[in-house]
Short mmCIF file of C-alpha atoms and ligand atoms in Angstrom, two decimals:
data_model
loop_
_atom_site.label_atom_id
_atom_site.label_comp_id
_atom_site.label_asym_id
_atom_site.label_seq_id
_atom_site.Cartn_x
_atom_site.Cartn_y
_atom_site.Cartn_z
CA MET A 1 -157.53 -150.41 73.92
CA LYS A 2 -153.77 -149.86 73.80
CA PHE A 3 -151.19 -149.46 71.07
CA GLU A 4 -147.64 -150.76 71.29
CA ILE A 5 -144.64 -150.23 69.09
CA SER A 6 -142.17 -153.04 68.52
CA GLN A 7 -138.90 -153.36 66.63
CA ASN A 8 -139.56 -157.05 66.06
CA SER A 9 -140.91 -158.32 62.82
CA LEU A 10 -144.40 -159.71 62.60
CA THR A 11 -143.29 -163.36 62.76
CA ASN A 12 -141.58 -162.69 66.08
CA ILE A 13 -144.55 -161.18 67.89
CA SER A 14 -147.00 -163.25 69.88
CA ALA A 15 -150.30 -161.46 69.46
CA ALA A 16 -153.53 -163.43 69.28
CA ALA A 17 -153.73 -162.55 65.59
CA SER A 18 -151.41 -161.25 62.90
CA LEU A 19 -152.63 -158.95 60.19
CA VAL A 20 -151.49 -158.83 56.58
CA PHE A 21 -152.80 -156.99 53.52
CA ALA A 22 -154.04 -157.88 50.09
CA PHE A 23 -154.78 -155.52 47.22
CA GLU A 24 -157.52 -155.92 44.68
CA LYS A 25 -156.41 -157.20 41.25
CA ASP A 26 -152.81 -157.37 42.38
CA GLN A 27 -150.94 -160.66 42.64
CA SER A 28 -147.89 -159.21 44.39
CA ASN A 29 -148.90 -159.73 47.99
CA SER A 30 -147.37 -158.20 51.05
CA PHE A 31 -147.66 -161.35 53.09
CA ALA A 32 -144.87 -163.40 51.48
CA VAL A 33 -142.76 -163.64 54.64
CA LEU A 34 -145.60 -164.78 56.80
CA ASP A 35 -146.87 -167.08 54.08
CA LYS A 36 -143.49 -168.78 53.90
CA ALA A 37 -143.54 -169.39 57.64
CA LEU A 38 -147.02 -170.82 57.18
CA LYS A 39 -145.92 -172.99 54.26
CA GLY A 40 -148.24 -171.40 51.72
CA VAL A 41 -151.39 -171.58 53.84
CA LEU A 42 -152.22 -167.89 53.24
CA ARG A 43 -151.85 -168.07 49.49
CA ASP A 44 -154.03 -171.20 49.41
CA ALA A 45 -156.67 -169.61 51.63
CA VAL A 46 -156.85 -166.50 49.48
CA ARG A 47 -157.30 -168.64 46.38
CA GLN A 48 -159.75 -171.09 47.88
CA GLU A 49 -161.95 -168.45 49.44
CA ASN A 50 -161.79 -166.42 46.24
CA PHE A 51 -160.73 -163.47 48.40
CA LYS A 52 -160.72 -160.41 46.18
CA GLY A 53 -159.05 -157.88 48.46
CA LYS A 54 -161.94 -155.41 48.39
CA LEU A 55 -161.44 -152.46 50.73
CA GLY A 56 -162.24 -153.52 54.29
CA SER A 57 -162.97 -157.18 53.53
CA VAL A 58 -161.35 -159.61 55.95
CA LEU A 59 -160.24 -163.22 55.52
CA HIS A 60 -159.70 -165.29 58.67
CA VAL A 61 -156.99 -167.98 58.48
CA HIS A 62 -156.00 -170.36 61.26
CA THR A 63 -152.30 -171.02 61.72
CA HIS A 64 -152.50 -174.31 63.65
CA GLY A 65 -149.44 -173.49 65.70
CA LYS A 66 -147.13 -172.90 62.75
CA ILE A 67 -146.34 -169.34 63.87
CA LEU A 68 -146.62 -167.48 67.18
CA SER A 69 -150.07 -166.02 66.58
CA GLY A 70 -153.06 -168.32 66.49
CA LYS A 71 -154.60 -166.77 63.42
CA VAL A 72 -153.94 -164.44 60.56
CA TYR A 73 -156.34 -161.88 59.20
CA VAL A 74 -155.92 -160.80 55.61
CA LEU A 75 -157.29 -157.29 55.21
CA GLY A 76 -158.34 -156.17 51.75
CA LEU A 77 -157.18 -152.66 50.89
CA GLY A 78 -158.89 -152.29 47.52
CA LYS A 79 -157.01 -151.16 44.44
CA LYS A 80 -153.46 -150.14 45.23
CA GLU A 81 -153.67 -146.92 43.22
CA ASP A 82 -156.85 -145.84 45.06
CA LEU A 83 -155.48 -146.27 48.56
CA ASP A 84 -155.20 -143.03 50.53
CA ALA A 85 -155.36 -141.98 54.17
CA ASN A 86 -159.17 -141.98 54.22
CA SER A 87 -159.58 -145.40 52.64
CA LEU A 88 -156.90 -146.81 54.95
CA ARG A 89 -158.81 -145.48 57.98
CA LYS A 90 -162.00 -146.98 56.62
CA ALA A 91 -160.39 -150.40 56.00
CA PHE A 92 -159.16 -150.54 59.59
CA SER A 93 -162.48 -149.47 61.01
CA LEU A 94 -164.18 -152.23 59.03
CA LEU A 95 -161.52 -154.64 60.27
CA ALA A 96 -162.13 -153.64 63.88
CA LYS A 97 -165.86 -154.18 63.40
CA ASP A 98 -165.28 -157.55 61.75
CA ILE A 99 -162.98 -158.96 64.44
CA LYS A 100 -164.98 -157.51 67.33
CA GLY A 101 -165.40 -160.18 69.98
CA ARG A 102 -163.07 -162.60 68.22
CA THR A 103 -159.66 -161.55 69.37
CA GLY A 104 -157.91 -159.71 72.17
CA SER A 105 -154.84 -158.49 70.30
CA ILE A 106 -153.50 -158.01 66.79
CA ALA A 107 -150.07 -157.27 65.37
CA LEU A 108 -149.26 -155.73 62.01
CA GLU A 109 -146.56 -154.04 60.00
CA PHE A 110 -147.24 -150.79 58.21
CA LEU A 111 -147.40 -150.61 54.45
CA SER A 112 -144.11 -150.19 52.65
CA LYS A 113 -143.17 -147.27 50.40
CA SER A 114 -143.74 -149.44 47.33
CA GLU A 115 -147.29 -150.16 48.49
CA THR A 116 -148.48 -146.68 49.42
CA LYS A 117 -147.62 -143.00 49.32
CA VAL A 118 -149.23 -142.49 52.72
CA ASP A 119 -146.38 -141.54 55.05
CA ILE A 120 -145.66 -143.37 58.30
CA LEU A 121 -147.07 -140.71 60.64
CA THR A 122 -150.33 -140.58 58.71
CA GLN A 123 -150.50 -144.37 58.53
CA ALA A 124 -150.06 -144.56 62.30
CA GLN A 125 -152.79 -141.97 62.80
CA VAL A 126 -155.44 -143.30 60.44
CA ILE A 127 -154.82 -146.96 61.27
CA SER A 128 -155.13 -146.27 65.01
CA GLU A 129 -158.12 -143.99 64.46
CA GLY A 130 -159.84 -146.60 62.30
CA ILE A 131 -159.30 -149.33 64.87
CA LEU A 132 -160.59 -147.13 67.70
CA LEU A 133 -163.65 -145.84 65.84
CA GLY A 134 -164.58 -149.32 64.61
CA SER A 135 -164.19 -150.84 68.08
CA TYR A 136 -166.63 -148.39 69.68
CA GLU A 137 -169.61 -149.91 71.50
CA PHE A 138 -172.31 -148.37 73.63
CA ASN A 139 -173.06 -151.35 75.84
CA LYS A 140 -173.41 -150.03 79.37
CA TYR A 141 -177.01 -151.20 79.59
CA LYS A 142 -176.25 -154.70 78.27
CA SER A 143 -175.91 -157.64 80.65
CA LYS A 144 -172.39 -158.99 80.99
CA ASP A 145 -172.87 -162.02 78.77
CA GLU A 146 -174.35 -159.83 76.06
CA LYS A 147 -171.17 -157.78 75.88
CA GLU A 148 -168.52 -158.67 73.35
CA LYS A 149 -164.89 -159.23 74.18
CA GLU A 150 -162.98 -156.07 73.39
CA LEU A 151 -159.84 -155.70 71.34
CA GLU A 152 -157.27 -154.77 73.98
CA LEU A 153 -154.04 -154.35 72.12
CA ALA A 154 -152.65 -153.52 68.68
CA VAL A 155 -148.91 -153.94 68.13
CA PHE A 156 -147.21 -152.05 65.32
CA ALA A 157 -144.30 -154.29 64.33
CA GLN A 158 -140.94 -153.55 62.77
CA ILE A 159 -140.78 -149.90 63.72
CA ASP A 160 -137.17 -148.76 63.72
CA ASP A 161 -135.78 -145.84 65.72
CA LYS A 162 -136.03 -143.55 62.73
CA ASN A 163 -139.82 -143.91 62.56
CA LYS A 164 -140.60 -144.32 66.22
CA GLN A 165 -141.42 -140.68 66.91
CA ASP A 166 -143.70 -140.37 63.91
CA VAL A 167 -145.58 -143.48 64.87
CA GLU A 168 -145.96 -142.31 68.45
CA SER A 169 -147.30 -138.93 67.44
CA GLY A 170 -149.71 -140.53 64.95
CA ILE A 171 -151.07 -142.76 67.71
CA LYS A 172 -151.36 -139.78 70.06
CA SER A 173 -153.43 -137.77 67.58
CA ALA A 174 -155.67 -140.74 66.94
CA GLU A 175 -156.25 -141.28 70.66
CA LEU A 176 -157.10 -137.63 71.13
CA PHE A 177 -159.48 -137.53 68.19
CA TYR A 178 -161.12 -140.70 69.40
CA LYS A 179 -161.49 -139.52 72.98
CA ALA A 180 -163.44 -136.51 71.74
CA THR A 181 -165.51 -138.55 69.30
CA ARG A 182 -166.32 -141.17 71.93
CA LEU A 183 -167.65 -138.54 74.32
CA ALA A 184 -169.85 -137.11 71.55
CA ARG A 185 -171.14 -140.58 70.65
CA ASP A 186 -171.79 -141.55 74.27
CA LEU A 187 -173.73 -138.35 74.93
CA VAL A 188 -175.96 -138.95 71.91
CA ASN A 189 -176.45 -142.65 72.71
CA GLU A 190 -177.39 -142.03 76.34
CA SER A 191 -181.08 -141.55 77.06
CA ALA A 192 -182.56 -138.11 77.50
CA ALA A 193 -183.35 -139.04 81.09
CA VAL A 194 -179.60 -139.14 81.77
CA VAL A 195 -178.32 -136.49 79.36
CA THR A 196 -180.29 -133.58 80.80
CA PRO A 197 -179.26 -129.94 80.44
CA THR A 198 -177.87 -130.20 83.98
CA ALA A 199 -175.83 -133.29 83.05
CA LEU A 200 -174.37 -131.43 80.07
CA SER A 201 -173.49 -128.49 82.29
CA VAL A 202 -171.74 -130.78 84.79
CA ILE A 203 -169.61 -132.26 82.00
CA ALA A 204 -168.74 -128.74 80.83
CA ARG A 205 -167.84 -127.63 84.36
CA ASP A 206 -165.72 -130.72 84.97
CA LEU A 207 -163.58 -129.87 81.95
CA THR A 208 -162.32 -126.79 83.79
CA LYS A 209 -160.98 -128.94 86.63
CA GLU A 210 -158.43 -130.70 84.43
CA ASN A 211 -157.68 -127.69 82.25
CA PRO A 212 -156.80 -124.27 83.64
CA GLU A 213 -157.05 -122.86 80.08
CA ILE A 214 -160.78 -123.56 80.06
CA LYS A 215 -163.42 -121.61 81.91
CA CYS A 216 -167.09 -122.33 82.08
CA GLU A 217 -170.22 -120.41 83.00
CA VAL A 218 -173.60 -122.04 83.47
CA TYR A 219 -176.80 -120.00 83.48
CA ASP A 220 -180.14 -121.25 84.79
CA ARG A 221 -183.72 -120.28 83.94
CA LYS A 222 -183.64 -117.03 85.92
CA ASP A 223 -180.30 -115.97 84.40
CA ILE A 224 -181.52 -116.85 80.93
CA GLU A 225 -184.49 -114.58 81.47
CA LYS A 226 -182.29 -111.78 82.77
CA MET A 227 -179.96 -112.09 79.81
CA GLY A 228 -182.90 -111.49 77.51
CA MET A 229 -182.79 -114.89 75.85
CA GLY A 230 -186.54 -114.91 75.29
CA ALA A 231 -186.34 -117.29 72.35
CA PHE A 232 -184.48 -120.02 74.24
CA LEU A 233 -186.67 -119.42 77.28
CA GLY A 234 -189.80 -119.90 75.17
CA VAL A 235 -188.73 -123.36 74.01
CA ALA A 236 -187.71 -124.27 77.57
CA GLN A 237 -190.98 -123.14 79.17
CA GLY A 238 -192.86 -126.35 78.35
CA SER A 239 -190.70 -128.51 80.57
CA ASP A 240 -190.00 -128.77 84.31
CA THR A 241 -186.49 -129.96 83.49
CA PRO A 242 -184.26 -126.99 84.30
CA PRO A 243 -182.75 -125.49 81.12
CA LYS A 244 -179.09 -124.46 81.12
CA PHE A 245 -177.18 -122.05 78.99
CA ILE A 246 -173.61 -123.32 78.91
CA TYR A 247 -170.68 -121.08 78.02
CA LEU A 248 -167.17 -122.47 77.60
CA GLU A 249 -164.03 -120.54 76.83
CA TYR A 250 -160.58 -121.82 75.99
CA SER A 251 -157.84 -119.18 76.01
CA PRO A 252 -154.20 -120.00 75.39
CA LYS A 253 -151.72 -118.43 77.77
CA ASN A 254 -150.25 -116.06 75.20
CA PRO A 255 -152.69 -115.85 72.32
CA LYS A 256 -150.70 -114.94 69.18
CA ASN A 257 -153.76 -114.77 67.07
CA LYS A 258 -156.73 -112.41 67.51
CA THR A 259 -159.27 -114.95 66.30
CA LYS A 260 -162.20 -115.66 68.60
CA LEU A 261 -163.93 -118.71 67.26
CA ALA A 262 -167.39 -119.57 68.62
CA LEU A 263 -168.61 -123.18 68.43
CA VAL A 264 -172.36 -123.23 68.88
CA GLY A 265 -174.19 -126.53 69.37
CA LYS A 266 -177.92 -127.23 69.23
CA GLY A 267 -178.71 -128.69 72.63
CA ILE A 268 -182.25 -130.06 72.51
CA THR A 269 -181.92 -133.01 74.88
CA PHE A 270 -185.15 -134.48 73.54
CA ASP A 271 -187.33 -133.20 70.73
CA SER A 272 -190.95 -134.29 71.03
CA GLY A 273 -191.96 -131.48 68.69
CA GLY A 274 -193.79 -129.72 71.52
CA ILE A 275 -197.46 -128.86 70.94
CA SER A 276 -196.84 -129.41 67.20
CA ILE A 277 -196.11 -132.96 68.30
CA LYS A 278 -194.12 -135.40 66.17
CA PRO A 279 -195.59 -138.74 65.14
CA GLY A 280 -194.26 -141.60 67.30
CA ASP A 281 -191.92 -143.00 64.66
CA SER A 282 -190.20 -139.66 64.10
CA MET A 283 -189.65 -139.27 67.84
CA MET A 284 -187.85 -142.56 68.34
CA THR A 285 -184.38 -141.15 67.72
CA MET A 286 -184.93 -137.65 69.07
CA LYS A 287 -182.52 -138.09 71.97
CA CYS A 288 -180.03 -137.28 69.19
CA ASP A 289 -181.18 -133.67 69.02
CA MET A 290 -178.28 -132.52 71.20
CA ALA A 291 -175.65 -133.96 68.83
CA GLY A 292 -174.46 -130.42 68.07
CA ALA A 293 -173.88 -129.80 71.78
CA ALA A 294 -172.08 -133.15 71.97
CA ILE A 295 -169.65 -131.97 69.27
CA VAL A 296 -168.89 -128.83 71.27
CA LEU A 297 -168.24 -130.83 74.47
CA GLY A 298 -166.23 -133.46 72.60
CA VAL A 299 -163.99 -130.79 71.09
CA PHE A 300 -163.56 -129.00 74.42
CA SER A 301 -162.69 -132.29 76.14
CA VAL A 302 -159.38 -132.36 74.23
CA ILE A 303 -158.88 -128.75 73.20
CA ALA A 304 -156.16 -128.07 75.76
CA LYS A 305 -154.11 -130.86 74.15
CA VAL A 306 -154.71 -129.61 70.60
CA LYS A 307 -153.58 -126.17 71.79
CA PRO A 308 -154.95 -123.73 69.21
CA ASP A 309 -153.18 -120.37 69.63
CA PHE A 310 -156.41 -118.38 69.72
CA THR A 311 -159.57 -118.17 71.80
CA VAL A 312 -162.30 -120.73 71.25
CA MET A 313 -165.73 -120.30 72.82
CA GLY A 314 -168.48 -122.88 73.15
CA MET A 315 -172.19 -122.13 73.58
CA ILE A 316 -175.01 -124.54 74.24
CA ALA A 317 -178.64 -123.65 74.94
CA ALA A 318 -179.75 -126.90 76.53
CA THR A 319 -183.38 -127.88 77.08
CA PRO A 320 -185.78 -130.57 75.99
CA ASN A 321 -188.63 -129.57 73.68
CA LEU A 322 -191.60 -130.96 75.61
CA ILE A 323 -195.32 -130.67 76.02
CA SER A 324 -197.23 -129.36 78.99
CA GLY A 325 -199.84 -126.78 79.88
CA LYS A 326 -197.01 -124.26 79.85
CA SER A 327 -195.67 -125.08 76.40
CA LEU A 328 -195.40 -122.62 73.57
CA VAL A 329 -198.35 -122.66 71.20
CA PRO A 330 -198.44 -121.60 67.56
CA GLY A 331 -198.99 -117.86 67.34
CA ASP A 332 -196.77 -117.03 70.30
CA VAL A 333 -194.17 -114.34 69.73
CA LEU A 334 -190.75 -114.45 71.39
CA ARG A 335 -188.01 -111.85 71.60
CA ALA A 336 -184.44 -113.06 71.06
CA MET A 337 -181.42 -111.57 72.82
CA ASN A 338 -180.52 -109.41 69.82
CA GLY A 339 -183.96 -107.77 69.98
CA LYS A 340 -185.52 -109.53 67.00
CA THR A 341 -188.99 -110.99 67.45
CA ILE A 342 -189.90 -114.49 66.31
CA GLU A 343 -193.41 -115.72 65.54
CA ILE A 344 -193.75 -119.37 66.50
CA LEU A 345 -195.88 -121.11 63.91
CA ASN A 346 -194.66 -124.63 64.57
CA THR A 347 -193.20 -125.61 67.93
CA ASP A 348 -191.25 -128.43 66.26
CA ALA A 349 -188.99 -125.90 64.54
CA GLU A 350 -187.44 -125.28 67.96
CA GLY A 351 -183.76 -125.70 67.14
CA ARG A 352 -183.49 -122.47 65.18
CA VAL A 353 -185.33 -120.65 67.98
CA THR A 354 -182.82 -121.73 70.65
CA LEU A 355 -179.94 -121.10 68.24
CA ALA A 356 -181.20 -117.55 67.68
CA ASP A 357 -180.13 -116.78 71.24
CA SER A 358 -176.92 -118.86 71.19
CA LEU A 359 -175.80 -117.11 68.01
CA SER A 360 -176.76 -113.69 69.39
CA TYR A 361 -174.67 -114.52 72.45
CA ALA A 362 -171.70 -115.50 70.27
CA VAL A 363 -171.94 -112.11 68.55
CA LYS A 364 -172.24 -110.36 71.90
CA LYS A 365 -169.12 -112.16 73.14
CA GLY A 366 -167.15 -110.72 70.25
CA ALA A 367 -166.78 -113.83 68.12
CA THR A 368 -164.75 -113.16 64.97
CA HIS A 369 -165.87 -116.49 63.49
CA ILE A 370 -168.92 -118.62 64.28
CA ILE A 371 -169.63 -122.26 63.51
CA ASP A 372 -172.91 -123.84 64.54
CA PHE A 373 -173.72 -127.56 64.54
CA ALA A 374 -177.34 -128.57 64.55
CA THR A 375 -179.57 -131.55 63.88
CA LEU A 376 -181.79 -128.90 62.40
CA THR A 377 -184.03 -130.18 59.62
CA GLY A 378 -185.52 -133.37 58.27
CA ALA A 379 -185.41 -131.54 54.93
CA CYS A 380 -181.62 -131.72 55.01
CA MET A 381 -181.84 -135.50 55.11
CA ILE A 382 -184.19 -135.45 52.14
CA ALA A 383 -181.69 -133.26 50.26
CA LEU A 384 -178.40 -134.98 51.08
CA GLY A 385 -179.27 -138.33 52.65
CA GLN A 386 -177.98 -139.75 55.90
CA ASP A 387 -174.24 -139.48 55.35
CA ILE A 388 -173.69 -135.89 54.32
CA THR A 389 -173.59 -132.69 56.34
CA ALA A 390 -175.04 -129.58 54.70
CA LEU A 391 -172.72 -126.59 54.84
CA PHE A 392 -174.00 -123.03 54.65
CA SER A 393 -171.73 -120.03 54.94
CA ASN A 394 -171.61 -116.30 54.36
CA ASP A 395 -167.81 -116.48 53.95
CA ARG A 396 -166.22 -118.52 51.16
CA ASN A 397 -162.70 -118.60 52.62
CA PHE A 398 -163.96 -119.83 55.94
CA ALA A 399 -166.10 -122.46 54.22
CA GLU A 400 -163.15 -123.75 52.18
CA LYS A 401 -161.12 -124.06 55.37
CA ILE A 402 -163.66 -126.29 57.02
CA LYS A 403 -164.14 -128.32 53.86
CA ASP A 404 -160.40 -129.08 53.84
CA SER A 405 -160.62 -130.16 57.48
CA ALA A 406 -163.61 -132.37 56.76
CA LYS A 407 -161.74 -134.01 53.88
CA LEU A 408 -158.84 -134.83 56.17
CA ALA A 409 -161.24 -136.37 58.67
CA GLY A 410 -163.05 -138.36 56.01
CA GLU A 411 -166.34 -136.67 56.97
CA LYS A 412 -168.63 -135.63 54.14
CA VAL A 413 -169.92 -132.06 53.77
CA TRP A 414 -171.63 -130.40 50.84
CA ASP A 415 -172.06 -126.73 49.96
CA MET A 416 -175.60 -125.40 50.06
CA PRO A 417 -176.77 -121.93 49.05
CA LEU A 418 -177.99 -119.13 51.31
CA GLU A 419 -180.40 -118.08 48.56
CA GLU A 420 -181.34 -114.42 49.02
CA ASP A 421 -184.64 -114.80 47.21
CA TYR A 422 -185.84 -117.40 49.70
CA LYS A 423 -185.55 -114.98 52.61
CA ASP A 424 -189.08 -113.80 51.95
CA LEU A 425 -190.33 -117.28 52.84
CA ASN A 426 -189.41 -116.66 56.48
CA LYS A 427 -191.48 -113.46 56.68
CA SER A 428 -193.99 -113.14 59.49
CA GLU A 429 -197.22 -111.10 59.47
CA VAL A 430 -196.77 -110.05 63.07
CA ALA A 431 -193.09 -110.37 64.01
CA ASP A 432 -189.63 -109.79 62.49
CA ILE A 433 -189.35 -113.37 61.36
CA ALA A 434 -191.35 -116.61 61.48
CA ASN A 435 -189.94 -119.88 62.76
CA ILE A 436 -191.24 -121.86 59.80
CA PRO A 437 -191.23 -120.84 56.16
CA SER A 438 -194.34 -120.39 54.07
CA SER A 439 -193.18 -123.15 51.70
CA ARG A 440 -192.03 -126.61 52.69
CA TYR A 441 -189.61 -126.78 49.77
CA GLY A 442 -185.95 -126.05 50.47
CA GLY A 443 -186.47 -126.49 54.21
CA ALA A 444 -182.77 -126.85 55.04
CA ILE A 445 -182.06 -123.58 53.23
CA THR A 446 -184.85 -121.56 54.84
CA ALA A 447 -183.74 -122.83 58.27
CA ALA A 448 -180.18 -121.67 57.51
CA LEU A 449 -181.52 -118.28 56.36
CA PHE A 450 -183.37 -117.99 59.66
CA LEU A 451 -180.11 -118.51 61.57
CA GLU A 452 -178.31 -115.98 59.38
CA ALA A 453 -180.58 -113.28 60.81
CA PHE A 454 -178.83 -113.75 64.17
CA VAL A 455 -175.13 -113.71 63.25
CA ASP A 456 -174.86 -109.99 62.55
CA LYS A 457 -172.92 -110.62 59.31
CA LYS A 458 -169.98 -112.20 61.17
CA PRO A 459 -168.10 -114.90 59.23
CA TRP A 460 -170.28 -117.88 59.95
CA ILE A 461 -170.74 -121.53 59.01
CA HIS A 462 -173.88 -123.51 59.68
CA LEU A 463 -173.58 -127.28 59.58
CA ASP A 464 -176.88 -129.14 59.42
CA ILE A 465 -175.92 -132.57 60.77
CA ALA A 466 -179.45 -134.03 60.91
CA GLY A 467 -178.35 -136.89 58.61
CA PRO A 468 -174.90 -137.96 59.80
CA ALA A 469 -175.20 -137.27 63.54
CA PHE A 470 -177.14 -140.45 64.15
CA THR A 471 -177.35 -143.59 62.04
CA GLU A 472 -180.23 -146.00 62.12
CA LYS A 473 -177.97 -148.85 61.09
CA ALA A 474 -174.32 -149.75 61.72
CA PHE A 475 -171.99 -147.73 59.50
CA ASP A 476 -168.36 -147.92 58.35
CA TYR A 477 -167.02 -146.28 61.50
CA GLY A 478 -169.17 -147.81 64.19
CA PRO A 479 -172.44 -149.27 65.37
CA LYS A 480 -175.87 -147.76 64.97
CA GLY A 481 -176.55 -144.61 66.98
CA GLY A 482 -174.46 -141.51 67.61
CA THR A 483 -171.57 -141.09 65.18
CA GLY A 484 -169.68 -138.14 66.64
CA TYR A 485 -169.56 -136.72 63.11
CA GLY A 486 -168.13 -133.23 63.08
CA VAL A 487 -165.76 -133.65 66.01
CA ARG A 488 -162.75 -134.74 63.97
CA THR A 489 -163.44 -132.09 61.33
CA ILE A 490 -163.32 -129.34 63.94
CA LEU A 491 -160.22 -130.76 65.61
CA ASN A 492 -158.47 -130.67 62.23
CA LEU A 493 -159.66 -127.10 61.75
CA LEU A 494 -158.20 -126.09 65.13
CA LYS A 495 -154.95 -127.91 64.38
CA ASN A 496 -154.50 -126.34 60.96
CA TRP A 497 -156.07 -122.88 61.52
N1 BES B 501 -184.75 -132.06 65.38
C1 BES B 501 -185.56 -131.88 64.25
C2 BES B 501 -184.85 -132.18 62.94
C3 BES B 501 -184.40 -133.60 62.73
C4 BES B 501 -185.22 -134.50 62.06
C5 BES B 501 -183.16 -134.02 63.16
C6 BES B 501 -184.79 -135.81 61.87
C7 BES B 501 -182.73 -135.32 62.97
C8 BES B 501 -183.54 -136.21 62.32
C9 BES B 501 -186.05 -130.43 64.20
O1 BES B 501 -186.25 -129.82 65.41
C10 BES B 501 -187.37 -130.44 63.53
O2 BES B 501 -188.26 -131.02 64.05
N2 BES B 501 -187.46 -129.80 62.37
C11 BES B 501 -188.66 -129.74 61.63
C12 BES B 501 -188.80 -128.35 61.08
C13 BES B 501 -190.13 -128.09 60.42
C14 BES B 501 -191.24 -128.08 61.46
C15 BES B 501 -190.05 -126.75 59.72
C16 BES B 501 -188.56 -130.75 60.50
O3 BES B 501 -187.48 -130.91 59.92
O4 BES B 501 -189.56 -131.43 60.24
MG1 MG B 502 -188.18 -130.16 66.19
ZN1 ZN B 503 -185.11 -130.51 66.96
#
């Protein structure tokens, strides 16, 4: 998929399809010029089809050779006064999904100043981002004739010299954000047989080849034991698949800023539940349990281009949670790297156990700020549904920062409380803490409180992405499966730190 900039007007460009806009409850249309060339065909089509211009709705009109492009798409943008960068991105993603397989190229002009307050750079970014996100497919296992024709080209028409640079930089940002998101989606969509801890570590290592600013260390089972990561090791002991602890570090050449941000991703490559086995239906999507790790790798895949002026570290404790004669059993006690002991009462609450060591490691590495991403609890999905990430933090300023970044990305997060009084629910009779609470209510909160015990009071944000990381049906920004949610939020955070 490529983007091109042209000085020509829409009527003078020969793309397979031209795109124009319509607003809801607004007669003044932006397609007058094209409509004139088409002798009123567009206006008639809009009327006949009773096209209302709802955000992301698309009307297909054939031009029968009257203009250069074979067809015109009318894209609804909703109510003019409601249109902002996020709704524009969404409209274009829905467009890309709608025209998937139907056309190889489209041409369009940006919205004018009288139509929107969204500036040209932002329009270029969100329109390109929307098109890219909506065009995403995971089809490598489909036979050739099952694959859809891809959109290959989008031409932005009538861009004069004054706007050229803005448009180019908008496109560049969009391509970067998409590259990172696509990697995260692909990793989640791939089967657990392919996305093993070793495979994740190879991807991490390969990032250092292209980027001298990035270094990577990979630790295997023996190292993990030596490092005292008894919690991670415990979860990994049930599987013959070699576990890996992956450490990434990006350091700018001359760091101006003393910040050391740690990005910690849950890296359970498949969650069967272990001995506390999940029912079959709940296991169907559990290749998604490394979505947090996928965010970390996605972000690191473009971090050298985003160029934050401070150190960013990535940590992933990667292992499947499987069943064998060597698996953890309820009642086992593990010792995490920070010395705290954990009583395992349910082997399916494995994410927090592996994160205990990843977070301890982040503290040990001198992180000044920590963000973890984890498909941590089903309870979070009960609380907030499938679209919303739960945000927990011990630092209000830090939390507000990431909420601003999420807003820019159009990704939904919601504040949740680290309720002091619930800490007692995680008490263990025999160890420092238990891996499941004594009450099943507030499960997303008690899981977050468990993690808090391993961050040593450092400014920390926990994002429970159990809902949005993976969708069981197609959504606004792509097909069913991995969403890459979180990646664009973090890239914004790095950009605007
Ligand atoms: N990976 C799951 C959480 C999950 C569920 C993510 C659904 C995405 C979709 C996690 O390891 C888990 O199994 N959590 C348990 C915790 C419980 C045993 C305290 C859960 O939520 O049921
Ligand atoms: Mg589990
Ligand atoms: Zn899990």
